[in-house]
GROMACS .gro file of C-alpha atoms in nm:
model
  241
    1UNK     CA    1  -9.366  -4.751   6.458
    2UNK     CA    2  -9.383  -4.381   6.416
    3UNK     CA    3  -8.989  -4.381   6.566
    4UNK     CA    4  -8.736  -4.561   6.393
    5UNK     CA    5  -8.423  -4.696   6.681
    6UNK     CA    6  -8.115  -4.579   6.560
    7UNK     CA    7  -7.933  -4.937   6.547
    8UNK     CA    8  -8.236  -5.090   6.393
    9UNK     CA    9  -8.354  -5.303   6.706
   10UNK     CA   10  -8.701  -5.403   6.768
   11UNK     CA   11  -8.848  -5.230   7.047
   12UNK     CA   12  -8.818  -5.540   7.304
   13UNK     CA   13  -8.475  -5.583   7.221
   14UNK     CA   14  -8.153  -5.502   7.422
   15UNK     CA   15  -7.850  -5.343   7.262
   16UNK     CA   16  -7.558  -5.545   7.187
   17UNK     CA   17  -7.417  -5.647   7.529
   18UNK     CA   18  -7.050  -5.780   7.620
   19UNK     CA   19  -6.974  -5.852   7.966
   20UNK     CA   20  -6.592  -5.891   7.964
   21UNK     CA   21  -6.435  -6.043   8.305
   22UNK     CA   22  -6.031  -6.033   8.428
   23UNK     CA   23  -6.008  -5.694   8.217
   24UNK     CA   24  -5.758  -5.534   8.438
   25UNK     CA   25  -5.417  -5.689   8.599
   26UNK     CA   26  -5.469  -5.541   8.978
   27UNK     CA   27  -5.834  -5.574   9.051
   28UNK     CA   28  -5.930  -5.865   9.279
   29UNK     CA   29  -6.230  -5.847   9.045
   30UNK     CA   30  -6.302  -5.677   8.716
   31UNK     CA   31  -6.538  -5.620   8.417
   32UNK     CA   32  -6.570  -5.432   8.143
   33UNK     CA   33  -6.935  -5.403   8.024
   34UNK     CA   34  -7.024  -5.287   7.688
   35UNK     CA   35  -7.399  -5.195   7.632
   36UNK     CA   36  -7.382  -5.072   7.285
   37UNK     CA   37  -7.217  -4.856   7.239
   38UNK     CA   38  -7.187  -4.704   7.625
   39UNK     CA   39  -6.848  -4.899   7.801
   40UNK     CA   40  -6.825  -4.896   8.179
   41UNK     CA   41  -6.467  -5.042   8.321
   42UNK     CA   42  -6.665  -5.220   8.649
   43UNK     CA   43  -6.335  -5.327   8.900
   44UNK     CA   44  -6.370  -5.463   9.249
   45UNK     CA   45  -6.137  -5.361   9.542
   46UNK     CA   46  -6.092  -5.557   9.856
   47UNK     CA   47  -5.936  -5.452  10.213
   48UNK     CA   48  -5.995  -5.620  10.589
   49UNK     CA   49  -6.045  -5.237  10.669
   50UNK     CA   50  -6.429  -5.128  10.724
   51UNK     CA   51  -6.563  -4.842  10.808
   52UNK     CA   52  -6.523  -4.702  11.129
   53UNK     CA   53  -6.910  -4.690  11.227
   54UNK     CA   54  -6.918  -5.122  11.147
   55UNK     CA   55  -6.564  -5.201  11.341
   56UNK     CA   56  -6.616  -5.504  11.588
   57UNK     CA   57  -6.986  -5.526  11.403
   58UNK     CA   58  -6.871  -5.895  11.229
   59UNK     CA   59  -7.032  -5.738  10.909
   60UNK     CA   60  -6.862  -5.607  10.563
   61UNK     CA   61  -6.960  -5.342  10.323
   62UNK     CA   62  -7.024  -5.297   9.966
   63UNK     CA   63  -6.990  -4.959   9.839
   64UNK     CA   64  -6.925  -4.824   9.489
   65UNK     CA   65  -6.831  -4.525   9.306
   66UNK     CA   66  -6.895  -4.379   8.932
   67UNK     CA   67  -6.740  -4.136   8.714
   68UNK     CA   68  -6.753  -4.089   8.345
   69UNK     CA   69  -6.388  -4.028   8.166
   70UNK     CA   70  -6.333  -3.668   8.012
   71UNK     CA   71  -6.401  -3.752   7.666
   72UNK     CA   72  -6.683  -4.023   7.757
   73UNK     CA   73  -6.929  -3.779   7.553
   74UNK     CA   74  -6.912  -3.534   7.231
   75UNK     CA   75  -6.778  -3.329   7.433
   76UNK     CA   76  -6.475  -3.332   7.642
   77UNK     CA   77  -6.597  -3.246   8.013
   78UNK     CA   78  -6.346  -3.121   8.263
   79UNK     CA   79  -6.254  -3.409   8.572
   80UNK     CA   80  -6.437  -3.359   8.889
   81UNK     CA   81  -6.131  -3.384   9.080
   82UNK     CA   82  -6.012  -3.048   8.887
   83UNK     CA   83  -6.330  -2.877   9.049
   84UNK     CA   84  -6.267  -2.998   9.317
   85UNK     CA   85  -6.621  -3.148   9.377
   86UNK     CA   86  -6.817  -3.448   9.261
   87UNK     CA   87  -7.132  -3.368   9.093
   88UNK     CA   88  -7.498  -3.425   9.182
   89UNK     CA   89  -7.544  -3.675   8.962
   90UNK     CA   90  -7.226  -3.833   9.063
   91UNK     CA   91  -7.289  -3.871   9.388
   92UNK     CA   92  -7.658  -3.965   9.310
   93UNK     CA   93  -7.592  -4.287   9.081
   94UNK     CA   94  -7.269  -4.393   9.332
   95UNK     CA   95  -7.518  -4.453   9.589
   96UNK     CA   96  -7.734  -4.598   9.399
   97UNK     CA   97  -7.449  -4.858   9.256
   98UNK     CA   98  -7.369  -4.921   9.618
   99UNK     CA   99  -7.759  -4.992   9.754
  100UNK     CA  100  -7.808  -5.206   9.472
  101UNK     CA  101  -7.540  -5.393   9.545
  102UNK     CA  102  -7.576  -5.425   9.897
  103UNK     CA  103  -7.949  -5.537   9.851
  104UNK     CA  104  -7.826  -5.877   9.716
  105UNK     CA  105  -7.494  -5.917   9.974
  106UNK     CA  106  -7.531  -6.093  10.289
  107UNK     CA  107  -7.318  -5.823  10.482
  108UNK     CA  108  -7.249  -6.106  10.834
  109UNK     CA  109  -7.093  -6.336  10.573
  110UNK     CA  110  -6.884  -6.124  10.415
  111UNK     CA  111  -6.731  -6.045  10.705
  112UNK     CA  112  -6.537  -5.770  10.833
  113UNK     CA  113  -6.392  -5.693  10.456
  114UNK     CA  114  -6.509  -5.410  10.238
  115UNK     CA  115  -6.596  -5.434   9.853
  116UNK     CA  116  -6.547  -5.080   9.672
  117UNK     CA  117  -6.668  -5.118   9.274
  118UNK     CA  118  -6.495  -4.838   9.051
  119UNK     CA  119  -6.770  -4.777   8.757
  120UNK     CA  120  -6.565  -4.583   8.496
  121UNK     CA  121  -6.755  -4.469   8.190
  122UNK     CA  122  -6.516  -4.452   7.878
  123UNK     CA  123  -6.764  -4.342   7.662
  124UNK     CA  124  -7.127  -4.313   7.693
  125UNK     CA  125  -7.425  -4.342   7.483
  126UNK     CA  126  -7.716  -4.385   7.741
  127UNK     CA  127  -7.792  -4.589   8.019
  128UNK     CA  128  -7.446  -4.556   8.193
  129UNK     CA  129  -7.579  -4.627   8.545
  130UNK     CA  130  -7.740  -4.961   8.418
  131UNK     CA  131  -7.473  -5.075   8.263
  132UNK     CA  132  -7.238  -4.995   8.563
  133UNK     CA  133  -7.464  -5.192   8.833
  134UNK     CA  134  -7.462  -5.489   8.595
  135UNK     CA  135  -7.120  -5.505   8.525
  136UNK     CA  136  -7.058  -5.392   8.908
  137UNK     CA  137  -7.216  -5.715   8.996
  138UNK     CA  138  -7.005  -5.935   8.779
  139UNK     CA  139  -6.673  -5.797   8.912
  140UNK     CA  140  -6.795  -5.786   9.260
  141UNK     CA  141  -6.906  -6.183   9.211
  142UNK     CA  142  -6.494  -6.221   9.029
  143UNK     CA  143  -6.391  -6.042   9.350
  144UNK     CA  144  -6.582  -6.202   9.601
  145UNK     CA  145  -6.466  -6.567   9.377
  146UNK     CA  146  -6.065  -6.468   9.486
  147UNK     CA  147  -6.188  -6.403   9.877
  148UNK     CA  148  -6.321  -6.749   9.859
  149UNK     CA  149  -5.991  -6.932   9.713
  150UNK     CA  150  -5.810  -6.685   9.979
  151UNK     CA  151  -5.984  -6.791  10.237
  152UNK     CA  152  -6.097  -6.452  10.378
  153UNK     CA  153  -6.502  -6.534  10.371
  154UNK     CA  154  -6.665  -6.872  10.521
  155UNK     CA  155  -6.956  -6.859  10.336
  156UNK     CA  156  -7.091  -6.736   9.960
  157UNK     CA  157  -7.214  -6.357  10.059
  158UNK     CA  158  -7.406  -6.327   9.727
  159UNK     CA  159  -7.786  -6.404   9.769
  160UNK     CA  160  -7.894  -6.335   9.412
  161UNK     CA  161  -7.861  -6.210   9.044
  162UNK     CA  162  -7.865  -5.828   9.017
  163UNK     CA  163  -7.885  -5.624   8.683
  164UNK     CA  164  -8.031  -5.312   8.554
  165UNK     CA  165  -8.198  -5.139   8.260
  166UNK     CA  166  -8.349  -4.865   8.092
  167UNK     CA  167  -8.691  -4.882   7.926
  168UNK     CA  168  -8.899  -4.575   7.823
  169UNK     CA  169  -9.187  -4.442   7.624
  170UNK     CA  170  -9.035  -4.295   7.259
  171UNK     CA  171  -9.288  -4.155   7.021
  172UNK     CA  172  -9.577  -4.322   7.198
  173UNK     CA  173  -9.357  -4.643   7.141
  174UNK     CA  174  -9.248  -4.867   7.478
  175UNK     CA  175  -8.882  -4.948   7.444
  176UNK     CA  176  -8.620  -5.150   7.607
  177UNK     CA  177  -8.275  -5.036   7.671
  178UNK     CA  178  -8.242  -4.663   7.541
  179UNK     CA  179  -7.890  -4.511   7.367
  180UNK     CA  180  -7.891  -4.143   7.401
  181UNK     CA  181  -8.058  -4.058   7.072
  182UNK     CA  182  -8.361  -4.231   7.211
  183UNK     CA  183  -8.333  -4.135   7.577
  184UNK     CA  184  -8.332  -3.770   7.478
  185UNK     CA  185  -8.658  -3.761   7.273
  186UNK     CA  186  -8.862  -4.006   7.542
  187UNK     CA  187  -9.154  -3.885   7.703
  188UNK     CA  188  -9.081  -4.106   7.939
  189UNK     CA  189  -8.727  -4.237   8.107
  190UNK     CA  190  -8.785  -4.559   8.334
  191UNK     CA  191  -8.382  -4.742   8.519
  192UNK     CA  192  -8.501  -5.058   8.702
  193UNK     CA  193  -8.256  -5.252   8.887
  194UNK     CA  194  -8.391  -5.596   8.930
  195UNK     CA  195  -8.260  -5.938   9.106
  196UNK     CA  196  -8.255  -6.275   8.991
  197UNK     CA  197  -8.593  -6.340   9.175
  198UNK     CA  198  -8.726  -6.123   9.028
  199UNK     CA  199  -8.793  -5.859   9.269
  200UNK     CA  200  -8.716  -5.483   9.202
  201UNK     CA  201  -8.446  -5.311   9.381
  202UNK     CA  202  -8.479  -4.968   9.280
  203UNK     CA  203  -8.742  -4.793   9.019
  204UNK     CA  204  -8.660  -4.442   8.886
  205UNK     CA  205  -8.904  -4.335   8.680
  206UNK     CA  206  -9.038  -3.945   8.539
  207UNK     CA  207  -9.225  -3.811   8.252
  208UNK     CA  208  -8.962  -3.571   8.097
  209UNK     CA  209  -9.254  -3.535   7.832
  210UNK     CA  210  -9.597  -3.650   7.827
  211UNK     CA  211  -9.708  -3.829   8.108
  212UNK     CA  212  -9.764  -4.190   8.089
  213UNK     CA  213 -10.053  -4.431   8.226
  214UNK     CA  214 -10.082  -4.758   8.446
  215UNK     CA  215 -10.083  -4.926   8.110
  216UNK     CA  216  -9.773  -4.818   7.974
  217UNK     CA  217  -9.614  -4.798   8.306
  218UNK     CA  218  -9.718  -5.205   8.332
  219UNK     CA  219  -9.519  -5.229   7.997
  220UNK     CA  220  -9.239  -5.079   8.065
  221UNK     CA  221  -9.177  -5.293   8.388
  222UNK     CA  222  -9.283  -5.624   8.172
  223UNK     CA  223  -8.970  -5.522   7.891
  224UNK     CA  224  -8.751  -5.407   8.232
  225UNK     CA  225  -8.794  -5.783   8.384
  226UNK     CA  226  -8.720  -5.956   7.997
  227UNK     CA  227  -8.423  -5.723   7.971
  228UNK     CA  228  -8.301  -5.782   8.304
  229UNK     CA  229  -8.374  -6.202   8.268
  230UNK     CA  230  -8.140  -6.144   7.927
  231UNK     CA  231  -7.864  -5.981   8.119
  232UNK     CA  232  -7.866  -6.233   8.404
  233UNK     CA  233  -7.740  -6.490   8.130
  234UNK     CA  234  -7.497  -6.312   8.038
  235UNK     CA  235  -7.334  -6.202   8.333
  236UNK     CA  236  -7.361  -6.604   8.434
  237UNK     CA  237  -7.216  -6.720   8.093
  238UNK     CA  238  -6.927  -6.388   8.180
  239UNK     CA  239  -6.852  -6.506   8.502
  240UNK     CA  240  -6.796  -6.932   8.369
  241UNK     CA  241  -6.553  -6.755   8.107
   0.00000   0.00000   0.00000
């Protein structure tokens, strides 16, 4: 290898991950998700109260929302709420938690109920959107685990697994599952968000360097779907405690 990862890892090989459920006291459901060394605090929110577009509908929703703690980075980085606006990228990787989501939710069985995931990043070292979807999914599945022992859903609303990672081209190297260091010298910066079948929910992909072909782009998916299959064990082993 002509790039040597930080942490040592091989380049098929996912940080160290710990998926941590019933994290927080308040949270109908809750995880904190540790990808290395980037920690996301993942809690699920319930209310009977959709929104007003889907009243009468018989449908729920499944939203989420992201935002990274002021001393997340090297830095310390001033609160959005101080600006008094939420960020492109905010905004950006909030919908994308909340499509994700959705795309594995059966919407009818949930019911008239709403889901909002919080994805808080207390620090970050790469990959924060990842890691939020995948530990959004665990807390909504805790959350959506007290609905059913409440009573307030008739039938299981989740249809499948759902996780997400990073993969890229480093140094004309493939690699799964980038920290920063590695992110910021790739040529190219691949997030897939996968589900349990398999099938790809979302793939955001762009040469930040030089470009990359069909062949590396093929290899990059192929480490995506083994990272993803990796993290689908662990959230299952998260949520059986």
């Amino acid at each position: 290898m002509s790039f040597a990862r930080p942490s040592g890892r091989a380049p098929d090989q996912l940080r160290d991950i710990v998926l941590e459920t019933n994290v927080t006291r308040y949270a109908e459901g809750s995880c904190l998700a540790k990808f290395g060394h980037t920690h996301v605090l993942c809690t699920a929110s319930w209310t009977d109260k959709v929104p007003g577009w889907m009243r009468g509908s018989g449908s729920g929703w499944v939203t989420g929302e992201y935002g990274m703690l002021p001393r997340a980075t090297h830095t310390r980085g001033n609160r959005e709420a101080a600006r008094g606006k939420q960020s492109g990228r905010t905004q950006e990787i909030q919908r994308l938690i909340g499509r994700s989501l959705r795309s594995v939710v059966d919407l009818k069985a949930l019911g008239e109920n709403q889901i909002t995931i919080d994805c808080d990043v207390l620090q970050a070292d790469g990959g924060t959107r990842t890691a939020a979807i995948s530990g959004a999914w665990v807390a909504l599945s805790d959350a959506l685990t007290w609905m059913d022992e409440k009573r307030l859903i008739r039938k299981w609303p989740l249809k499948s697994s759902l996780g997400a990672v990073s993969v890229g081209v480093v140094k004309g190297e493939p690699m799964l599952d980038l920290c920063y260091v590695e992110d910021s010298k790739a040529d190219s910066d691949v997030n897939l968000v996968m589900t349990g079948e398999g099938e790809f929910v979302e793939v955001q992909g762009a040469a930040e360097g030089a470009p990359f072909s069909r062949a590396e782009f093929d290899r990059l998916l192929e480490l995506g779907e083994k990272g993803c299959r990796e993290i689908f064990a662990l959230q299952e082993a998260a949520l059986k405690g």
